[in-house]
Amino acid sequence: MIRPSVLASVTLGLALAGPASAEEVYGTLEPFASEAIYFVLTDRFVNGDPSNDHRDQGGEHPTFDVPLQPCDGVTGNVGYLGGDFRGLLDNAGYIRDLGFTAVWTTPIIDNPDQAFTGGDEITCTGFGTDRGKTGYHGYWGVNFHRLDEHLPSADLDFAGLTRGLREAGLKTILDVVGNHGSPAFTMPVAQPQFGQLFDADGRLVADHQNLPPEKLDPENNPLHRFYNTQPDLVQLSDLNADNPEVMDYLVDAYLHWIGQGVDALRIDTIRHQPLSFWKTFSDRIRAEHPGMYMFGEAFDDVAENIAPFTLPENGGIAVLDFPMKTAMVEVFGSGQAGFERLVDALHLEDGPYANPYDLATFYDNHDMPRIDATDAGFIDAHNWLFTARGIPVVYYGSETGFMRGQLEHGGNRAYFGQERIDAAPQSPIHRDLKRIATLRRESPALQRGLQLPVELSGDRAAFYRVYQHDGTAQTALVLLNKGDAPQAFTVSRYLQPGTWRDGFSGETVTVGRKLRADVPAHGVRVFFLDQPLTRKDLRAELAKRMATD
């Protein structure tokens, strides 16, 4: 579960300890594990300042409001739609009230001022079909040192956004790209900015010149030296990891933005650069900002393939938990698999990750179909996401089931808007998400506690989260029911006798050998014990799991 290097200070040898001693028990001591993350595709959230819409931008290749007629012409749109820093900050209280403590925004850097004319023609179900798209999503950087003009307002720059979010009780996660810039070739006629990179002073430092990668000549043309000569992701300009100038460019740019109030980094497309690249990158960032939490996107359902990024020798970068995402879709989506499907994805013992508790857990985002779930399925998914190990991430709109089941061009990235936010509290998904997210926000056990399964089968799940560290002792007993009828739970295994309290009602219950509780349909019960554990077999099992490599 947790590697020995992480546990140098852990006290083991329970047989020698006194019956009331509080040994160190936890899943992680990573500070950012206390957070819950709300992910916003900024342009699609709320248009708080229409003056920065740039509706006339792009000339014959306009960038604002480009509906996809081949799809439904309504929800499919590949132009900018106006979401900005002002719209996000105006709703910081909404996000915090929902139970979240951090906001992950899509990249803030400057993107091209026209729609892309190259690439493959857009299809309603295709991925990476980019003809006619704009950089509304932020991932097509042309100047990593400058803000995209659609985001700030005259009175609100990025530093102002992070300051305002912090005042509202929210941390800021910056989305960074280290492997590519904008689309770079296949244009009928070369377009300005596409395939180009500019420095902080606006000087051109790299240019693909609308050439396919194999036609680039970095040895003789200095404008080609930033790029690889083999293609990678569609028509995107592919950054050369072996060129130290590329590393300098990225680190300098991101240190600039981090200095304006960033608390953590999400790294896009992390597997498209070698491990050594990320080791250097993380070392240089943490040299200026020690301990900064980073998590990367390695789009792979096999844990062994994405775990190497998490190892200290490779930079110690957590990852988005794609294996868990796949399992969650099967369990809480239309497939309705049993809770047993989640067991292997947890990797609580002898897993490949440096620490599975540091992973960012989620069930969908902007690069895949939104989960195809009923309201009850969303509620069940959130009850798991906010009580099981990992740092929960929820994509904007999921609190109401927005555009459920939809792909990118069918509504996955549709505009949310202020009216939907104002109406969101009427949704049962919103109500129950707020309930469980708020509970996690107040519980060190649910945030960082070691997870000890009791039952994961069918529609039922029962497990402990145990946190004993630095004078704080809390154990949570979590009971989940994703069935359509109430379930009666009786828990005796590893149960610590004592006075437990209901996490939601605050009522206390005196527990001896068994704890009995009814859990409503699609419901959750959480009981807390706020004292050190003394039960011998429980303490022995926890010690074994703490020592597991």
Coordinates of C-alpha atoms in Angstrom, one line a residue:
M1 CA 0.0 0.0 0.0
I2 CA 2.5 2.7 1.2
R3 CA 6.2 2.3 0.4
P4 CA 8.7 2.1 3.3
S5 CA 10.3 5.4 2.3
V6 CA 7.0 7.1 3.1
L7 CA 6.8 5.5 6.5
A8 CA 10.2 6.2 8.1
S9 CA 8.5 7.8 11.1
V10 CA 5.8 5.2 11.6
T11 CA 5.7 3.3 14.9
L12 CA 5.1 -0.4 14.5
G13 CA 5.3 -3.4 16.9
L14 CA 1.9 -3.2 18.4
A15 CA 2.6 -6.2 20.7
L16 CA 4.9 -4.0 22.7
A17 CA 2.6 -1.0 22.9
G18 CA 0.3 -0.2 25.7
P19 CA -3.4 -0.9 25.2
A20 CA -4.3 2.8 24.8
S21 CA -1.3 3.9 22.8
A22 CA -2.1 5.7 19.4
E23 CA 0.2 4.3 16.8
E24 CA 0.6 6.2 13.5
V25 CA -2.1 5.0 11.1
Y26 CA -3.0 6.9 7.9
G27 CA -3.3 6.5 4.2
T28 CA -1.3 9.6 3.4
L29 CA 0.2 12.7 5.0
E30 CA 0.0 14.6 1.7
P31 CA -1.5 18.0 2.7
F32 CA -3.4 18.3 -0.6
A33 CA -5.3 15.1 0.2
S34 CA -7.5 17.2 2.4
E35 CA -8.9 18.9 -0.7
A36 CA -11.9 18.2 -2.9
I37 CA -11.6 19.5 -6.4
Y38 CA -14.2 21.1 -8.7
F39 CA -13.0 21.0 -12.3
V40 CA -14.1 23.9 -14.5
L41 CA -13.6 24.2 -18.3
T42 CA -13.5 28.0 -17.8
D43 CA -14.9 29.1 -21.1
R44 CA -17.9 26.8 -20.6
F45 CA -18.8 27.8 -17.0
V46 CA -20.1 31.3 -16.7
N47 CA -19.7 34.4 -18.9
G48 CA -19.2 37.0 -16.2
D49 CA -17.8 39.7 -18.4
P50 CA -19.1 40.0 -22.0
S51 CA -16.6 42.7 -22.7
N52 CA -13.8 40.1 -23.1
D53 CA -15.8 37.8 -25.5
H54 CA -13.9 39.1 -28.6
R55 CA -16.9 38.1 -30.8
D56 CA -15.4 39.6 -33.9
Q57 CA -12.1 37.7 -33.6
G58 CA -10.8 35.5 -36.4
G59 CA -11.8 37.2 -39.6
E60 CA -12.8 34.5 -42.1
H61 CA -12.1 31.9 -39.4
P62 CA -14.2 33.2 -36.5
T63 CA -13.6 32.0 -33.0
F64 CA -16.8 32.9 -31.1
D65 CA -19.9 30.7 -31.1
V66 CA -19.2 28.1 -33.7
P67 CA -22.0 25.6 -33.5
L68 CA -21.6 22.1 -34.9
Q69 CA -24.4 21.6 -37.4
P70 CA -23.4 18.0 -38.2
C71 CA -24.2 17.2 -34.6
D72 CA -27.2 18.9 -33.0
G73 CA -26.2 22.5 -33.6
V74 CA -27.1 23.4 -30.0
T75 CA -24.9 21.6 -27.5
G76 CA -22.0 20.9 -29.9
N77 CA -19.9 24.1 -30.2
V78 CA -16.2 24.5 -31.0
G79 CA -16.0 28.3 -30.5
Y80 CA -15.5 30.4 -27.5
L81 CA -18.7 30.9 -25.5
G82 CA -17.6 33.5 -23.0
G83 CA -16.8 31.8 -19.7
D84 CA -14.1 33.8 -17.9
F85 CA -12.3 34.6 -14.6
R86 CA -15.2 36.9 -13.6
G87 CA -17.8 34.2 -14.1
L88 CA -15.7 31.8 -12.0
L89 CA -15.0 34.2 -9.2
D90 CA -18.6 35.4 -9.0
N91 CA -19.5 31.7 -8.3
A92 CA -16.7 30.9 -5.9
G93 CA -19.2 30.9 -3.0
Y94 CA -21.4 28.4 -4.9
I95 CA -18.5 26.0 -5.3
R96 CA -17.4 26.3 -1.7
D97 CA -20.9 25.9 -0.4
L98 CA -21.2 22.7 -2.4
G99 CA -18.4 21.3 -0.3
F100 CA -15.3 21.8 -2.5
T101 CA -12.1 23.4 -1.4
A102 CA -10.1 23.7 -4.7
V103 CA -10.8 24.7 -8.3
W104 CA -9.0 23.2 -11.2
T105 CA -9.3 25.5 -14.3
T106 CA -8.3 24.6 -17.8
P107 CA -5.1 26.2 -19.1
I108 CA -5.0 30.0 -19.0
I109 CA -2.3 30.6 -21.6
D110 CA -2.7 32.4 -24.9
N111 CA -4.2 30.3 -27.7
P112 CA -4.6 31.1 -31.5
D113 CA -6.9 33.9 -32.6
Q114 CA -8.4 31.9 -35.5
A115 CA -10.2 28.6 -35.9
F116 CA -8.0 25.8 -37.2
T117 CA -8.4 25.0 -40.9
G118 CA -6.3 21.8 -40.9
G119 CA -6.8 18.4 -39.4
D120 CA -9.6 16.0 -39.9
E121 CA -13.2 17.1 -40.4
I122 CA -15.2 17.0 -37.2
T123 CA -17.4 14.1 -36.5
C124 CA -20.0 13.9 -33.8
T125 CA -18.4 10.9 -32.1
G126 CA -14.8 11.4 -33.1
F127 CA -11.9 12.3 -30.8
G128 CA -9.1 14.5 -32.2
T129 CA -11.0 15.7 -35.2
D130 CA -10.1 19.4 -35.0
R131 CA -11.0 21.1 -38.3
G132 CA -12.9 24.3 -37.5
K133 CA -12.1 24.2 -33.8
T134 CA -10.8 27.0 -31.7
G135 CA -8.6 27.1 -28.6
Y136 CA -11.5 27.8 -26.2
H137 CA -10.3 24.9 -24.0
G138 CA -6.9 26.4 -23.5
Y139 CA -4.7 23.5 -24.5
W140 CA -3.4 25.0 -27.8
G141 CA -0.8 27.3 -26.3
V142 CA 1.1 29.8 -28.5
N143 CA 2.5 31.9 -25.7
F144 CA 2.9 30.2 -22.4
H145 CA 3.8 33.5 -20.7
R146 CA 0.6 35.4 -21.6
L147 CA -3.0 35.1 -20.6
D148 CA -5.6 34.2 -23.2
E149 CA -7.4 37.4 -23.8
H150 CA -10.9 35.8 -23.3
L151 CA -10.2 35.2 -19.6
P152 CA -9.2 38.3 -17.6
S153 CA -11.2 41.5 -17.1
A154 CA -9.9 45.0 -16.8
D155 CA -10.1 44.7 -13.0
L156 CA -9.4 41.0 -12.7
D157 CA -6.2 39.3 -13.8
F158 CA -5.0 35.8 -12.8
A159 CA -3.5 37.0 -9.6
G160 CA -6.8 38.6 -8.7
L161 CA -8.6 35.4 -9.5
T162 CA -6.4 33.3 -7.2
R163 CA -6.6 35.9 -4.5
G164 CA -10.4 36.0 -4.7
L165 CA -10.7 32.2 -4.7
R166 CA -8.5 32.0 -1.7
E167 CA -10.6 34.6 0.2
A168 CA -13.6 32.4 -0.7
G169 CA -11.9 29.4 0.8
L170 CA -10.8 27.8 -2.4
K171 CA -7.3 26.8 -3.6
T172 CA -6.3 27.1 -7.3
I173 CA -5.0 24.2 -9.5
L174 CA -3.2 25.3 -12.6
D175 CA -3.6 23.1 -15.7
V176 CA -0.2 22.9 -17.4
V177 CA 0.9 21.3 -20.7
G178 CA 4.4 20.1 -21.2
N179 CA 4.4 18.1 -24.4
H180 CA 2.6 20.2 -27.1
G181 CA 1.6 23.5 -28.3
S182 CA -1.0 24.4 -30.9
P183 CA -2.0 22.5 -34.1
A184 CA 1.0 23.0 -36.5
F185 CA 0.5 21.5 -39.9
T186 CA -2.0 20.3 -42.6
M187 CA -3.5 23.8 -43.0
P188 CA -4.3 24.7 -46.7
V189 CA -2.6 28.0 -46.1
A190 CA -0.5 28.7 -43.0
Q191 CA -2.3 30.5 -40.3
P192 CA -0.8 33.0 -37.9
Q193 CA 0.2 31.6 -34.5
F194 CA -0.6 28.0 -35.3
G195 CA 2.5 25.9 -34.8
Q196 CA 4.3 28.9 -33.3
L197 CA 5.7 29.7 -29.9
F198 CA 6.4 33.2 -28.5
D199 CA 8.4 34.2 -25.4
A200 CA 7.5 36.6 -22.6
D201 CA 8.5 39.6 -24.8
G202 CA 6.4 38.4 -27.7
R203 CA 9.4 37.2 -29.8
L204 CA 9.0 34.2 -32.0
V205 CA 11.1 31.3 -30.7
A206 CA 9.6 28.4 -32.6
D207 CA 7.7 27.9 -35.8
H208 CA 6.5 24.6 -37.4
Q209 CA 5.9 26.6 -40.7
N210 CA 2.9 24.3 -41.6
L211 CA 5.4 21.5 -42.3
P212 CA 4.7 17.9 -41.3
P213 CA 7.1 16.8 -38.5
E214 CA 9.3 14.7 -40.8
K215 CA 10.0 17.8 -42.9
L216 CA 11.3 19.8 -40.0
D217 CA 15.1 20.5 -40.0
P218 CA 16.1 21.4 -36.4
E219 CA 19.8 21.2 -37.2
N220 CA 19.7 23.9 -39.8
N221 CA 16.6 25.9 -38.9
P222 CA 16.6 27.3 -35.4
L223 CA 12.9 27.8 -35.4
H224 CA 12.4 24.1 -35.7
R225 CA 14.6 23.2 -32.7
F226 CA 11.7 23.1 -30.1
Y227 CA 9.9 20.4 -32.0
N228 CA 10.2 16.6 -32.6
T229 CA 10.4 15.3 -36.2
Q230 CA 7.9 12.5 -35.6
P231 CA 4.2 13.0 -35.1
D232 CA 2.5 12.2 -31.9
L233 CA -1.0 13.6 -31.1
V234 CA -3.0 14.5 -34.2
Q235 CA -1.6 17.7 -35.7
L236 CA -0.3 19.3 -32.5
S237 CA 3.2 20.7 -32.4
D238 CA 5.2 18.1 -30.4
L239 CA 7.8 19.6 -28.0
N240 CA 11.3 18.1 -27.9
A241 CA 12.0 16.7 -24.4
D242 CA 15.8 16.5 -25.3
N243 CA 16.1 20.2 -25.9
P244 CA 16.9 22.0 -22.6
E245 CA 15.5 25.3 -24.1
V246 CA 12.1 23.6 -24.1
M247 CA 12.4 22.8 -20.4
D248 CA 13.6 26.4 -19.6
Y249 CA 10.7 27.9 -21.6
L250 CA 8.1 25.8 -19.7
V251 CA 9.6 26.1 -16.3
D252 CA 10.0 29.9 -16.6
A253 CA 6.4 30.3 -17.8
Y254 CA 4.8 28.1 -15.1
L255 CA 6.9 29.6 -12.3
H256 CA 5.5 33.0 -13.4
W257 CA 1.9 31.8 -13.0
I258 CA 2.6 29.7 -9.9
G259 CA 3.9 32.9 -8.3
Q260 CA 0.5 34.5 -8.8
G261 CA -1.1 32.2 -6.2
V262 CA -1.3 28.7 -7.6
D263 CA -1.5 25.9 -5.0
A264 CA -1.2 22.7 -7.2
L265 CA -0.6 21.6 -10.8
R266 CA -2.5 19.3 -13.0
I267 CA -0.3 18.1 -15.9
D268 CA -1.9 17.4 -19.2
T269 CA -0.9 14.4 -21.4
I270 CA 1.9 13.4 -19.0
R271 CA 2.7 10.1 -20.7
H272 CA 3.7 11.9 -23.9
Q273 CA 7.0 13.0 -22.4
P274 CA 9.6 10.6 -20.8
L275 CA 9.9 10.1 -17.1
S276 CA 13.2 11.8 -17.0
F277 CA 11.6 15.0 -18.4
W278 CA 9.0 15.1 -15.5
K279 CA 11.7 14.4 -12.9
T280 CA 13.6 17.5 -14.0
F281 CA 10.4 19.5 -14.3
S282 CA 9.1 18.6 -10.9
D283 CA 12.4 19.1 -9.3
R284 CA 12.8 22.6 -10.7
I285 CA 9.2 23.6 -9.8
R286 CA 9.6 22.2 -6.2
A287 CA 12.9 23.9 -5.8
E288 CA 11.0 27.2 -5.8
H289 CA 7.8 25.8 -4.3
P290 CA 8.6 22.9 -2.0
G291 CA 6.1 20.1 -1.6
M292 CA 3.8 21.4 -4.4
Y293 CA 1.2 18.7 -5.2
M294 CA 1.1 17.7 -8.9
F295 CA -1.1 15.2 -10.6
G296 CA -0.9 14.1 -14.2
E297 CA -3.2 12.7 -16.9
A298 CA -2.0 9.4 -18.3
F299 CA -4.9 8.1 -20.2
D300 CA -4.6 4.4 -19.4
D301 CA -6.8 2.0 -17.5
V302 CA -3.8 -0.2 -16.5
A303 CA -2.5 0.8 -13.1
E304 CA 1.0 -0.6 -13.8
N305 CA 1.3 1.7 -16.9
I306 CA 0.5 4.9 -15.0
A307 CA 2.1 4.2 -11.6
P308 CA 5.7 4.9 -12.6
F309 CA 4.9 8.7 -12.7
T310 CA 4.1 8.5 -9.0
L311 CA 7.5 7.1 -7.9
P312 CA 10.0 9.5 -6.3
E313 CA 12.7 8.6 -8.7
N314 CA 10.4 9.8 -11.6
G315 CA 9.3 13.0 -10.0
G316 CA 6.7 11.9 -7.5
I317 CA 3.8 13.1 -9.5
A318 CA 0.4 11.7 -8.6
V319 CA -2.0 10.7 -11.5
L320 CA -5.6 10.8 -12.3
D321 CA -7.0 7.4 -11.4
F322 CA -8.1 6.1 -14.7
P323 CA -8.4 2.5 -13.6
M324 CA -10.8 3.6 -10.8
K325 CA -12.7 5.8 -13.3
T326 CA -13.4 2.8 -15.5
A327 CA -14.6 0.8 -12.5
M328 CA -16.8 3.6 -11.3
V329 CA -18.5 4.0 -14.7
E330 CA -19.3 0.3 -14.6
V331 CA -20.6 0.3 -11.1
F332 CA -22.5 3.6 -11.0
G333 CA -23.4 4.1 -14.7
S334 CA -25.9 2.2 -16.8
G335 CA -24.0 -1.1 -16.3
Q336 CA -24.7 -1.2 -12.6
A337 CA -22.0 -3.7 -11.7
G338 CA -21.6 -4.6 -8.0
F339 CA -19.2 -2.9 -5.6
E340 CA -16.9 -5.8 -5.9
R341 CA -15.8 -4.3 -9.2
L342 CA -14.0 -1.5 -7.3
V343 CA -11.9 -3.8 -5.1
D344 CA -9.0 -4.3 -7.5
A345 CA -9.0 -0.7 -8.6
L346 CA -8.3 0.4 -5.0
H347 CA -4.8 -1.1 -4.9
L348 CA -4.7 -0.8 -1.1
E349 CA -2.1 -3.5 -0.7
D350 CA 1.0 -4.3 -2.7
G351 CA 0.0 -2.0 -5.5
P352 CA 2.2 -0.3 -8.1
Y353 CA 1.7 3.3 -7.0
A354 CA 4.0 5.2 -4.6
N355 CA 0.8 5.9 -2.6
P356 CA -2.8 5.2 -4.0
Y357 CA -4.2 7.6 -1.4
D358 CA -2.6 10.5 -3.3
L359 CA -4.3 9.8 -6.6
A360 CA -7.0 12.1 -8.0
T361 CA -10.2 10.1 -8.3
F362 CA -12.9 10.9 -10.8
Y363 CA -15.6 9.3 -13.0
D364 CA -15.5 11.5 -16.1
N365 CA -14.1 14.8 -17.5
H366 CA -13.8 16.8 -20.7
D367 CA -11.9 14.2 -22.7
M368 CA -14.5 11.3 -22.5
P369 CA -18.2 10.8 -22.4
R370 CA -19.8 12.1 -19.2
I371 CA -21.0 9.2 -17.1
D372 CA -24.3 7.8 -18.3
A373 CA -26.0 7.6 -14.9
T374 CA -29.4 8.2 -13.4
D375 CA -29.7 10.8 -10.6
A376 CA -29.4 7.9 -8.2
G377 CA -26.3 6.7 -10.0
F378 CA -24.6 10.2 -9.6
I379 CA -25.6 10.2 -5.9
D380 CA -24.1 6.7 -5.4
A381 CA -20.9 7.7 -7.3
H382 CA -20.4 10.8 -5.1
N383 CA -21.0 8.8 -1.9
W384 CA -18.2 6.5 -2.9
L385 CA -15.9 9.2 -4.3
F386 CA -16.0 11.3 -1.1
T387 CA -15.5 8.4 1.3
A388 CA -13.1 6.1 -0.4
R389 CA -9.3 6.7 -0.8
G390 CA -8.1 9.4 -3.1
I391 CA -8.7 13.1 -3.8
P392 CA -12.1 13.5 -5.4
V393 CA -12.5 15.5 -8.6
V394 CA -15.9 16.4 -10.0
Y395 CA -16.4 18.0 -13.4
Y396 CA -18.6 21.1 -13.6
G397 CA -22.3 20.5 -14.0
S398 CA -22.1 16.9 -12.6
E399 CA -23.8 18.2 -9.5
T400 CA -27.0 18.3 -11.6
G401 CA -26.3 15.5 -14.1
F402 CA -25.6 18.0 -16.8
M403 CA -25.2 16.5 -20.3
R404 CA -25.0 13.0 -18.8
G405 CA -23.7 10.3 -21.2
Q406 CA -22.6 12.9 -23.9
L407 CA -19.4 12.9 -25.9
E408 CA -17.3 16.1 -26.6
H409 CA -19.3 17.2 -29.6
G410 CA -22.6 16.2 -28.2
G411 CA -22.5 18.3 -25.0
N412 CA -19.7 17.1 -22.8
R413 CA -18.2 20.6 -23.0
A414 CA -21.5 22.5 -23.3
Y415 CA -22.0 25.9 -21.7
F416 CA -23.3 25.7 -18.2
G417 CA -24.3 29.3 -17.3
Q418 CA -25.6 31.3 -14.4
E419 CA -29.2 30.2 -14.8
R420 CA -28.2 26.5 -14.3
I421 CA -26.0 27.4 -11.3
D422 CA -28.9 29.3 -9.7
A423 CA -31.2 26.4 -10.3
A424 CA -28.7 23.7 -9.2
P425 CA -29.7 23.4 -5.6
Q426 CA -33.1 22.1 -6.7
S427 CA -31.4 18.9 -8.0
P428 CA -31.3 15.9 -5.7
I429 CA -27.8 15.2 -7.0
H430 CA -26.7 18.6 -5.8
R431 CA -28.3 18.2 -2.4
D432 CA -26.7 14.8 -1.7
L433 CA -23.3 15.9 -3.2
K434 CA -23.2 18.9 -0.8
R435 CA -24.1 16.6 2.1
I436 CA -21.3 14.1 1.5
A437 CA -18.7 16.6 0.3
T438 CA -19.2 18.8 3.4
L439 CA -18.8 15.8 5.6
R440 CA -15.5 14.9 4.0
R441 CA -14.3 18.5 4.4
E442 CA -14.7 18.2 8.1
S443 CA -13.2 14.7 8.6
P444 CA -9.5 13.9 8.7
A445 CA -10.3 10.2 8.5
L446 CA -12.2 10.6 5.2
Q447 CA -9.5 12.8 3.8
R448 CA -6.3 10.9 4.7
G449 CA -7.3 7.8 6.6
L450 CA -6.1 4.3 5.8
Q451 CA -9.0 2.4 4.2
L452 CA -9.8 -1.1 5.6
P453 CA -12.5 -2.9 3.6
V454 CA -15.2 -4.9 5.5
E455 CA -17.7 -5.6 2.7
L456 CA -17.7 -4.7 -1.0
S457 CA -20.3 -6.8 -2.8
G458 CA -23.4 -6.2 -4.9
D459 CA -25.2 -3.1 -3.8
R460 CA -23.4 -2.9 -0.4
A461 CA -20.2 -1.5 0.7
A462 CA -18.7 -1.2 4.3
F463 CA -15.2 0.0 5.2
Y464 CA -13.2 1.9 7.7
R465 CA -11.1 4.9 7.2
V466 CA -8.5 5.3 10.1
Y467 CA -6.4 8.3 10.9
Q468 CA -4.1 8.5 13.9
H469 CA -1.4 11.1 13.6
D470 CA 0.1 14.0 15.5
G471 CA -2.4 13.9 18.3
T472 CA -5.5 13.5 16.1
A473 CA -7.4 10.2 16.2
Q474 CA -10.5 9.5 14.1
T475 CA -12.0 6.4 12.7
A476 CA -14.9 6.5 10.2
L477 CA -17.1 3.5 9.5
V478 CA -18.7 4.1 6.0
L479 CA -21.8 2.2 5.0
L480 CA -23.0 2.5 1.3
N481 CA -26.2 1.2 -0.3
K482 CA -26.6 1.7 -4.0
G483 CA -29.7 -0.5 -4.2
D484 CA -33.3 0.7 -4.8
A485 CA -34.4 -0.6 -1.3
P486 CA -33.2 0.1 2.2
Q487 CA -30.5 -2.2 3.6
A488 CA -29.8 -3.3 7.1
F489 CA -26.1 -3.5 8.0
T490 CA -24.6 -5.3 10.9
V491 CA -20.9 -4.7 11.4
S492 CA -18.8 -6.6 13.9
R493 CA -15.5 -7.3 12.1
Y494 CA -12.7 -5.1 13.5
L495 CA -15.3 -3.0 15.3
Q496 CA -13.9 -0.9 18.1
P497 CA -16.3 -0.7 21.1
G498 CA -17.0 2.8 22.3
T499 CA -19.1 5.8 21.7
W500 CA -19.6 6.5 18.0
R501 CA -21.4 9.4 16.5
D502 CA -23.5 9.7 13.4
G503 CA -21.6 12.0 11.0
F504 CA -24.8 13.6 9.7
S505 CA -27.1 13.8 12.7
G506 CA -24.5 14.1 15.4
E507 CA -26.3 11.5 17.5
T508 CA -24.2 9.1 19.5
V509 CA -24.5 5.4 19.8
T510 CA -22.8 3.1 22.4
V511 CA -21.2 0.2 20.5
G512 CA -20.2 -3.1 22.0
R513 CA -19.7 -6.1 19.8
K514 CA -21.9 -5.0 16.9
L515 CA -23.1 -1.9 15.2
R516 CA -26.5 -2.1 13.4
A517 CA -27.7 0.6 11.1
D518 CA -30.3 0.9 8.3
V519 CA -29.0 2.6 5.2
P520 CA -31.7 4.1 2.8
A521 CA -31.8 3.3 -0.9
H522 CA -29.0 5.0 -2.7
G523 CA -27.8 6.3 0.7
V524 CA -24.8 6.6 3.0
R525 CA -24.2 6.4 6.7
V526 CA -21.0 7.4 8.3
F527 CA -20.1 6.8 12.0
F528 CA -17.1 8.4 13.7
L529 CA -15.0 7.3 16.6
D530 CA -12.9 10.2 17.8
Q531 CA -10.4 8.3 20.0
P532 CA -7.4 6.0 19.6
L533 CA -8.1 2.4 18.7
T534 CA -7.4 -0.4 21.3
R535 CA -8.9 -3.5 19.7
K536 CA -5.9 -5.8 19.3
D537 CA -6.9 -7.6 16.0
L538 CA -7.8 -4.3 14.4
R539 CA -4.5 -2.7 15.5
A540 CA -2.6 -5.7 14.2
E541 CA -4.3 -5.5 10.8
L542 CA -3.7 -1.8 10.6
A543 CA 0.0 -2.3 11.4
K544 CA 0.3 -4.9 8.8
R545 CA -1.2 -2.6 6.2
M546 CA 1.0 0.3 7.2
A547 CA 4.1 -1.9 6.8
T548 CA 3.0 -3.2 3.3
D549 CA 5.3 -2.3 0.5

